[in-house]
CSV table of C-alpha atoms in Angstrom, one decimal:
chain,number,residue,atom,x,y,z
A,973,UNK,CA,83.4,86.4,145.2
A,974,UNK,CA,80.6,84.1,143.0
A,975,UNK,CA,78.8,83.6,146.1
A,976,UNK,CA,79.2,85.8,149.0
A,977,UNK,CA,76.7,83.8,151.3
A,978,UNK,CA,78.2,80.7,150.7
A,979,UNK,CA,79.9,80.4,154.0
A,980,UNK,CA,77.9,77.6,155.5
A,981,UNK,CA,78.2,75.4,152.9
A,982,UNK,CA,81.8,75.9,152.9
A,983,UNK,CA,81.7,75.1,157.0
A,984,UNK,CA,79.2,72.0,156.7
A,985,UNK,CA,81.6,70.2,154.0
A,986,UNK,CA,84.7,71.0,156.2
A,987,UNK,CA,83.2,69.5,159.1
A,988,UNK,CA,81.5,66.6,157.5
A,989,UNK,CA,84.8,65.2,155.8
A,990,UNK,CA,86.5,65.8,158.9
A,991,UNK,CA,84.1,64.0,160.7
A,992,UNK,CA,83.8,61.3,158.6
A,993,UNK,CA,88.0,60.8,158.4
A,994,UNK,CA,88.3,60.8,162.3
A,995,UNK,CA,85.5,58.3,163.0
A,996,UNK,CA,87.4,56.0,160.5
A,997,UNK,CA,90.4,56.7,161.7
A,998,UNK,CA,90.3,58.0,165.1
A,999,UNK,CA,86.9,56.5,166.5
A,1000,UNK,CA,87.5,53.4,164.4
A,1001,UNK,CA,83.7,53.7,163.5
A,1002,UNK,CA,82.5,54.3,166.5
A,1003,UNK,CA,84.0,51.4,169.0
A,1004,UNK,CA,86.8,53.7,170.4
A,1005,UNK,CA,86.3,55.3,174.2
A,1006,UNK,CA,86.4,58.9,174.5
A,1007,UNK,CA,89.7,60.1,176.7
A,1008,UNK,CA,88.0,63.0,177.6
A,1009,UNK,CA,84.8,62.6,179.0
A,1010,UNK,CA,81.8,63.9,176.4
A,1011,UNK,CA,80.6,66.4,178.0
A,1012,UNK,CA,83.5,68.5,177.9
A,1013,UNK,CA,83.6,68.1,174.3
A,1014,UNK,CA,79.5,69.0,174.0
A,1015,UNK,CA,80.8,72.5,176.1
A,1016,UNK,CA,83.7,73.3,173.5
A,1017,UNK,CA,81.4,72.3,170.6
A,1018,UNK,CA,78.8,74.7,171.4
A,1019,UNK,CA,81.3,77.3,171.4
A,1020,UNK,CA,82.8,76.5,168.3
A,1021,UNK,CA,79.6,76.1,166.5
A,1022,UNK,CA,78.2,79.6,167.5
A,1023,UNK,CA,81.5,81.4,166.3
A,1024,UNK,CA,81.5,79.9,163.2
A,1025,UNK,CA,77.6,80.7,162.4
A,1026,UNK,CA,77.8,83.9,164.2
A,1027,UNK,CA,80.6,84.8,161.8
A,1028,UNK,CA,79.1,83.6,158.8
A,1029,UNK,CA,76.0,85.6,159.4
A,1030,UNK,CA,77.8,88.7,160.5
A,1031,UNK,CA,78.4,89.5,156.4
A,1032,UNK,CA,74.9,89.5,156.2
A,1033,UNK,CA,74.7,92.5,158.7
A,1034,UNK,CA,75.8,95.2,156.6
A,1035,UNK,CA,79.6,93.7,157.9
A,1036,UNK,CA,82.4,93.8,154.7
A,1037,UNK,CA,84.8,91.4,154.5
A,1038,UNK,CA,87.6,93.7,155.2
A,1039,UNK,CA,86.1,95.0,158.0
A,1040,UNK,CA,85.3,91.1,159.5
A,1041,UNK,CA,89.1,90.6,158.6
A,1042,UNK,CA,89.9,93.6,161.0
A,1043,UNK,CA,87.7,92.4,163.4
A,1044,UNK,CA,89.0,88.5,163.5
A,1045,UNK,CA,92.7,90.3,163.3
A,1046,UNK,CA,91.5,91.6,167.3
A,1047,UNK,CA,92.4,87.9,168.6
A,1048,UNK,CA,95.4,88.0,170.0
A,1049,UNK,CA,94.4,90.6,172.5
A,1050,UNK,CA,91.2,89.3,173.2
A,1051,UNK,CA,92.7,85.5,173.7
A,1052,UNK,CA,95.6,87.8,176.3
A,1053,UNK,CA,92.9,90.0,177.8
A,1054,UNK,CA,90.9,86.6,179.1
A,1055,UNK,CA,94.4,84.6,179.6
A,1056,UNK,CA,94.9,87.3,182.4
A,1057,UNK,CA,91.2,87.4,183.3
A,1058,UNK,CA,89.7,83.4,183.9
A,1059,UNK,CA,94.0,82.2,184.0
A,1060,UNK,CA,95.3,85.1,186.2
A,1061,UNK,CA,98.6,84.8,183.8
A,1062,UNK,CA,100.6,87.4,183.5
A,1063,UNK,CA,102.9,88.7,180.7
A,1064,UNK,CA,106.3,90.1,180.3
A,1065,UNK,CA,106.6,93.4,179.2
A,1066,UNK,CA,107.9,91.9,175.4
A,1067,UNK,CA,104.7,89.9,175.2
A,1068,UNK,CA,102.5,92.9,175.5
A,1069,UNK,CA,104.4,95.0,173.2
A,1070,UNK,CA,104.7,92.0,170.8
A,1071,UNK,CA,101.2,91.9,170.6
A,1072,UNK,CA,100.5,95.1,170.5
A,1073,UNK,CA,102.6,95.4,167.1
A,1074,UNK,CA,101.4,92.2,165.4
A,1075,UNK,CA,97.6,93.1,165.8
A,1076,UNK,CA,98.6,97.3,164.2
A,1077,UNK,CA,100.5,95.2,161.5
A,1078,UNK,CA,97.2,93.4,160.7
A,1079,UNK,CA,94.9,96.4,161.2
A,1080,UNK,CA,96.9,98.1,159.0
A,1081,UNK,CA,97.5,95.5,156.3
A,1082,UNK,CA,93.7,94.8,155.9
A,1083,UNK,CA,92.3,98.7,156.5
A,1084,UNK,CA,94.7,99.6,153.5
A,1085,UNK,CA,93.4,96.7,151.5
A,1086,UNK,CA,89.6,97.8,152.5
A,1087,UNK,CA,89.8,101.4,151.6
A,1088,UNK,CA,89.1,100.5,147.5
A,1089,UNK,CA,86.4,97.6,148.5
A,1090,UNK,CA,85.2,100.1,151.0
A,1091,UNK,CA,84.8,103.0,148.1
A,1092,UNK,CA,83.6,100.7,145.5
A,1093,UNK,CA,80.6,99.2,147.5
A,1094,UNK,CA,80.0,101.9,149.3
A,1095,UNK,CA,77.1,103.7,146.5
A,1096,UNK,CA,75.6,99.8,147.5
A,1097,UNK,CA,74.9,100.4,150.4
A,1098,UNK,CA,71.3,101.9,151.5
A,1099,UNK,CA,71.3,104.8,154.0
A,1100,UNK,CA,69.4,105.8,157.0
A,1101,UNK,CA,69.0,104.5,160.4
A,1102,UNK,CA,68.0,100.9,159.7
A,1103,UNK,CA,71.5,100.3,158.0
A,1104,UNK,CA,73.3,102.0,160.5
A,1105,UNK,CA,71.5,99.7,163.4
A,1106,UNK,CA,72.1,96.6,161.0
A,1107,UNK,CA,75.3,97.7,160.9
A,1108,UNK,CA,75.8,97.6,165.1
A,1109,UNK,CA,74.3,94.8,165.2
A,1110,UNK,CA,77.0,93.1,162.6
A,1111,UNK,CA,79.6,94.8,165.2
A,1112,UNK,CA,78.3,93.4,168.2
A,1113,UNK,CA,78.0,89.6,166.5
A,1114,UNK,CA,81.9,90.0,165.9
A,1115,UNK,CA,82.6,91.3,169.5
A,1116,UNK,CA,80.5,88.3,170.7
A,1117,UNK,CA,82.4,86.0,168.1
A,1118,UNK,CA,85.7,87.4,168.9
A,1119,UNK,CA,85.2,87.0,172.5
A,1120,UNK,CA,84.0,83.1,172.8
A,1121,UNK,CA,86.6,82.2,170.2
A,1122,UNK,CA,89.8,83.2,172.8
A,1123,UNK,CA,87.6,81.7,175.6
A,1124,UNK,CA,87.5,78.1,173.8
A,1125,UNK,CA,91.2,78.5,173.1
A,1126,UNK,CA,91.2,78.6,176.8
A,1127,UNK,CA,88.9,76.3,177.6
A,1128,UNK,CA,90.9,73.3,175.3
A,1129,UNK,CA,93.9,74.2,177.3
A,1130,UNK,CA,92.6,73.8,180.4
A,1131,UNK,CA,90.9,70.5,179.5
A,1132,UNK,CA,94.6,69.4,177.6
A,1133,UNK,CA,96.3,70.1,181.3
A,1134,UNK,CA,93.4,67.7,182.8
A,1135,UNK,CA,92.9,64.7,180.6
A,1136,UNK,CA,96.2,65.1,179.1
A,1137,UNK,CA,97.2,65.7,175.1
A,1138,UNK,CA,94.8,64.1,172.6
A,1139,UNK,CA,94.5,66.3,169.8
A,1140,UNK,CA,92.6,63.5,166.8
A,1141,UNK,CA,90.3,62.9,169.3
A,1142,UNK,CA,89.4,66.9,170.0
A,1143,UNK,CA,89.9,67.1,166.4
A,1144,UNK,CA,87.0,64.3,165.5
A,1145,UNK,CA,84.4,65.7,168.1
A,1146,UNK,CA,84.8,69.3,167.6
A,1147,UNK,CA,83.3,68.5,164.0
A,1148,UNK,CA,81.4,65.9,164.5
A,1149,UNK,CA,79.3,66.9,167.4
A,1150,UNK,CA,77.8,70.3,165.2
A,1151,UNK,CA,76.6,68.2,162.4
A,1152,UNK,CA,73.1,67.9,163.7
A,1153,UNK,CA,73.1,71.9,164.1
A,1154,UNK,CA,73.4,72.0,160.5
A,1155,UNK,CA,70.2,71.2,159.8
A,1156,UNK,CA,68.7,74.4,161.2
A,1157,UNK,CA,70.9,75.8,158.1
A,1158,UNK,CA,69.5,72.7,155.3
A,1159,UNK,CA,67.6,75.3,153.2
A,1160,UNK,CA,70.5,78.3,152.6
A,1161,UNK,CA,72.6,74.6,152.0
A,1162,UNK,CA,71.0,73.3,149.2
A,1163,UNK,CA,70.4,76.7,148.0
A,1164,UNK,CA,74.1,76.9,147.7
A,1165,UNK,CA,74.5,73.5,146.4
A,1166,UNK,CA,71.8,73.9,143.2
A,1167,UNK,CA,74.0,77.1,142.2
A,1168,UNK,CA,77.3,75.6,142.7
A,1169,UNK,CA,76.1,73.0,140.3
A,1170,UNK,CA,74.8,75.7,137.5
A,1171,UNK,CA,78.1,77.4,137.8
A,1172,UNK,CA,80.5,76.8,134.3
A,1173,UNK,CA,82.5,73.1,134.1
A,1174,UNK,CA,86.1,72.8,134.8
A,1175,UNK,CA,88.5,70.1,133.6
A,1176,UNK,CA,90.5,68.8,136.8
A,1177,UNK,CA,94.0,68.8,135.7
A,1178,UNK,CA,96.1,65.3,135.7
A,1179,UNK,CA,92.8,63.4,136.5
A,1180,UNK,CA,90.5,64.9,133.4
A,1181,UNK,CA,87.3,64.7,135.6
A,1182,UNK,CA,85.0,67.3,134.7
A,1183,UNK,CA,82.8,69.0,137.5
A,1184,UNK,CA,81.1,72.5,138.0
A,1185,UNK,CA,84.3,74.8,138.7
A,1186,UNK,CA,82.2,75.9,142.2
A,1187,UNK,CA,82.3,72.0,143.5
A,1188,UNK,CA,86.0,72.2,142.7
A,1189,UNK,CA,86.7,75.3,144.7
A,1190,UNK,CA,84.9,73.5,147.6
A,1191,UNK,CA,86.8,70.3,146.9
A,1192,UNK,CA,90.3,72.2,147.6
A,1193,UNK,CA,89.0,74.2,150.7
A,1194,UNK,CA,87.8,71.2,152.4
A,1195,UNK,CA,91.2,69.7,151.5
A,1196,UNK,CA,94.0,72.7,152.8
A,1197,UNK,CA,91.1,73.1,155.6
A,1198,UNK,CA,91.9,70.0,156.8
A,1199,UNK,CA,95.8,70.1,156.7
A,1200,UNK,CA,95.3,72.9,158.4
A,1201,UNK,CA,92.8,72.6,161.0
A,1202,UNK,CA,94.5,69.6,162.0
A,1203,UNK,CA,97.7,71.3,162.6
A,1204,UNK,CA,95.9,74.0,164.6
A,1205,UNK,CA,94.7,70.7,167.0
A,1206,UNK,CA,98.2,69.4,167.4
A,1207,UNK,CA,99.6,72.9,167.9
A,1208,UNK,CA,96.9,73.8,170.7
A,1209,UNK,CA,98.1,70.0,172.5
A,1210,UNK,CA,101.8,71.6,172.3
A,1211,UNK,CA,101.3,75.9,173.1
A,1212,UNK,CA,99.5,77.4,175.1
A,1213,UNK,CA,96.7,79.2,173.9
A,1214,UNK,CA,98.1,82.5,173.5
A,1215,UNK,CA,100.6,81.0,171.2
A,1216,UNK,CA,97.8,79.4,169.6
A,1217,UNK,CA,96.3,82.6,168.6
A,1218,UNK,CA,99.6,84.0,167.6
A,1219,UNK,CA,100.5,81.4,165.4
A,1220,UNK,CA,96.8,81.5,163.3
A,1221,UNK,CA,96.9,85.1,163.7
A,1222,UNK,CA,100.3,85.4,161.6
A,1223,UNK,CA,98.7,82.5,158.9
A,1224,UNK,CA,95.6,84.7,158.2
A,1225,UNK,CA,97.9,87.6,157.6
A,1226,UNK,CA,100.3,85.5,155.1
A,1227,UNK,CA,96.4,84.6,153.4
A,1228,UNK,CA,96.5,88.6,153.4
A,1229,UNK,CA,99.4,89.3,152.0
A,1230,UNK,CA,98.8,86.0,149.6
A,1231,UNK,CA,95.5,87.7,148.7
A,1232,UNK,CA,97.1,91.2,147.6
A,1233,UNK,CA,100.2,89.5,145.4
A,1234,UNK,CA,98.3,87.1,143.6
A,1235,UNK,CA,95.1,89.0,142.7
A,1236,UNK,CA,97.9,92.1,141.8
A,1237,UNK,CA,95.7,94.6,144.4
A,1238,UNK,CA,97.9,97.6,145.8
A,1239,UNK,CA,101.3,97.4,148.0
A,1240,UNK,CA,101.5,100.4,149.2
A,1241,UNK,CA,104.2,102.0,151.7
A,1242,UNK,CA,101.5,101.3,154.7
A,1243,UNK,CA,101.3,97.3,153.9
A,1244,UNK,CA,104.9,97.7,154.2
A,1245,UNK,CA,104.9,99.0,157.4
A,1246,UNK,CA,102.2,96.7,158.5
A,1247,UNK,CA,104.7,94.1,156.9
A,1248,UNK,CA,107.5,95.1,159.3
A,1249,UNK,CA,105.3,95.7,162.7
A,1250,UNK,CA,104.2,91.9,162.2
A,1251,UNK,CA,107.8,90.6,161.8
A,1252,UNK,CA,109.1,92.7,164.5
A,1253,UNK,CA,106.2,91.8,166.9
A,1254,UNK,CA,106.7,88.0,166.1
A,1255,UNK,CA,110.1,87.9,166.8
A,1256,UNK,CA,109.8,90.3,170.3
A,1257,UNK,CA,106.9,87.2,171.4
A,1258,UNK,CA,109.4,84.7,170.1
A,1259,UNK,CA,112.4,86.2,172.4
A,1260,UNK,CA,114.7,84.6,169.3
A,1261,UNK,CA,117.3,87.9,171.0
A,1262,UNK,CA,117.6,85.0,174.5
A,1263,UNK,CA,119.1,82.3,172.0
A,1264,UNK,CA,120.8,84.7,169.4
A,1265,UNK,CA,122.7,86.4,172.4
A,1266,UNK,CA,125.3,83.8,173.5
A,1267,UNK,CA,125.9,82.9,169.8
A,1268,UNK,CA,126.1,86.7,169.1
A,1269,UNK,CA,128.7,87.0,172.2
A,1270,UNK,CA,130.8,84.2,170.6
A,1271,UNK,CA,130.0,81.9,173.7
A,1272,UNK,CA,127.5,79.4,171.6
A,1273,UNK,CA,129.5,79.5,168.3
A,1274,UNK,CA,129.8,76.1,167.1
A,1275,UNK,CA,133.1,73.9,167.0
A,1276,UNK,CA,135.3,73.9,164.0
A,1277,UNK,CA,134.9,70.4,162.0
């Protein structure tokens, strides 16, 4: 909200403390072999460089948050719609309609939650036909980033089937690797860096350190980024990537719903609704009716003690 161009800084110090704990850790500073040969990892970097930058710089394209939440919300069918494309998989009927529900329950969440940001910025914004191109442009940059994002979901599977499940590893490199791009972004950095240092001090509780309250924001990011980004890794060693997308899909929409309680914005009947169509759709992809049945039926009901 303090700085809304602030998103590479946030990205840089995520991946450079992540980078830093896995070539402790994982590389054990440097001496460790790659599992998976290098170049693999190069290919998936790339990728996940360019959807993190193109998403940063979308906002600057006349793109609102809201509507870049929307946009990011369209995963799970783009990560299904390539599944059946490059994989050739195919879906049961419940997967599709599952889906189908938890990406309205999204839309709908986030449009509702847009409509006063949308009102309130809207005498912000300059009209004409330069806005409106800016605008498609922003648009396409999120089709692009939606896109290459559910094709390195696929990509990481394919190489986990290959090379076998080593999740630290992809972990390390997938940060790592980018840091050099960084430095094509070193002046919009330190930009960021000079006013998060000029923002008020805050007293850290139980420790008493004082700090600029902005450094602390970005302290607590890069720390619940880590926990998890990591989990994401292990999951995507375990799921496929469908599931994947599923399972980061429902934790943006808890950030959502989060977002709405905490900073007491309207919950109206329609984030309800949403509410219920992601629930629903969750449990129609989980199939939890296959192993409620038998117990339902009396056949799985557990022995008396």
């Amino acid at each position: 909200r303090q700085f809304p161009g602030c998103g590479n800084i946030v990205t840089f110090s995520q991946f450079l403390f992540i980078a830093l704990e896995g070539f402790i850790f994982e590389a054990n500073f440097g001496r460790k072999r790659p599992a998976i040969p290098i170049r693999n990892y190069f290919i998936m970097v790339a990728m996940f460089f360019t959807v993190s930058v193109v998403n940063n710089y979308a906002l600057n394209l006349n793109i609102a948050m809201p509507l870049h939440m929307i946009f990011r919300s369209g995963s799970l069918i783009a990560s299904m719609a390539l599944g059946i494309i490059i994989l050739k998989k195919r879906y049961s009927v419940s997967k599709y309609s599952s889906i189908a529900l938890v990406s309205l329950g999204i839309f709908t969440c986030t449009f509702m939650s847009a409509k006063q940001v949308a009102s309130d910025s809207s005498s912000d914004q300059e009209d004409g036909p330069q806005a409106f191109l800016w605008w498609l442009l922003g648009i396409a940059a999120l089709t692009f980033a939606l896109l290459m994002s559910a094709r390195m979901g696929i990509f990481q599977e394919t190489l986990y089937k290959k090379f076998g499940k080593h999740s630290k590893e992809a972990l390390f490199y997938n940060h790592a690797l980018p840091l050099p791009g960084f430095l094509l972004l070193a002046p919009n950095i330190y930009q960021h860096a000079v006013l998060f240092s000029q923002s008020e001090l805050f007293q850290v509780p139980v420790i008493g350190l004082t700090l600029p309250i902005m450094w602390f924001y970005l302290l607590m990011n890069v720390i619940t980024q880590y926990v998890c980004i990591r989990g994401v890794f292990i999951l995507t060693t375990e799921c496929t990537s469908l599931t994947v997308t599923l399972v980061v899909t429902l934790r943006k929409f808890v950030s959502l719903i989060f977002s709405i309680l905490y900073f007491q914005n309207p919950f109206t009947g329609w984030h309800w609704l949403g509410t219920a169509f992601v629930f629903v759709g969750t449990l129609l992809y989980t199939e939890l009716w296959h192993s409620l049945g038998p117990l339902l039926r009396g056949r799985g009901r557990p022995k008396e003690q």
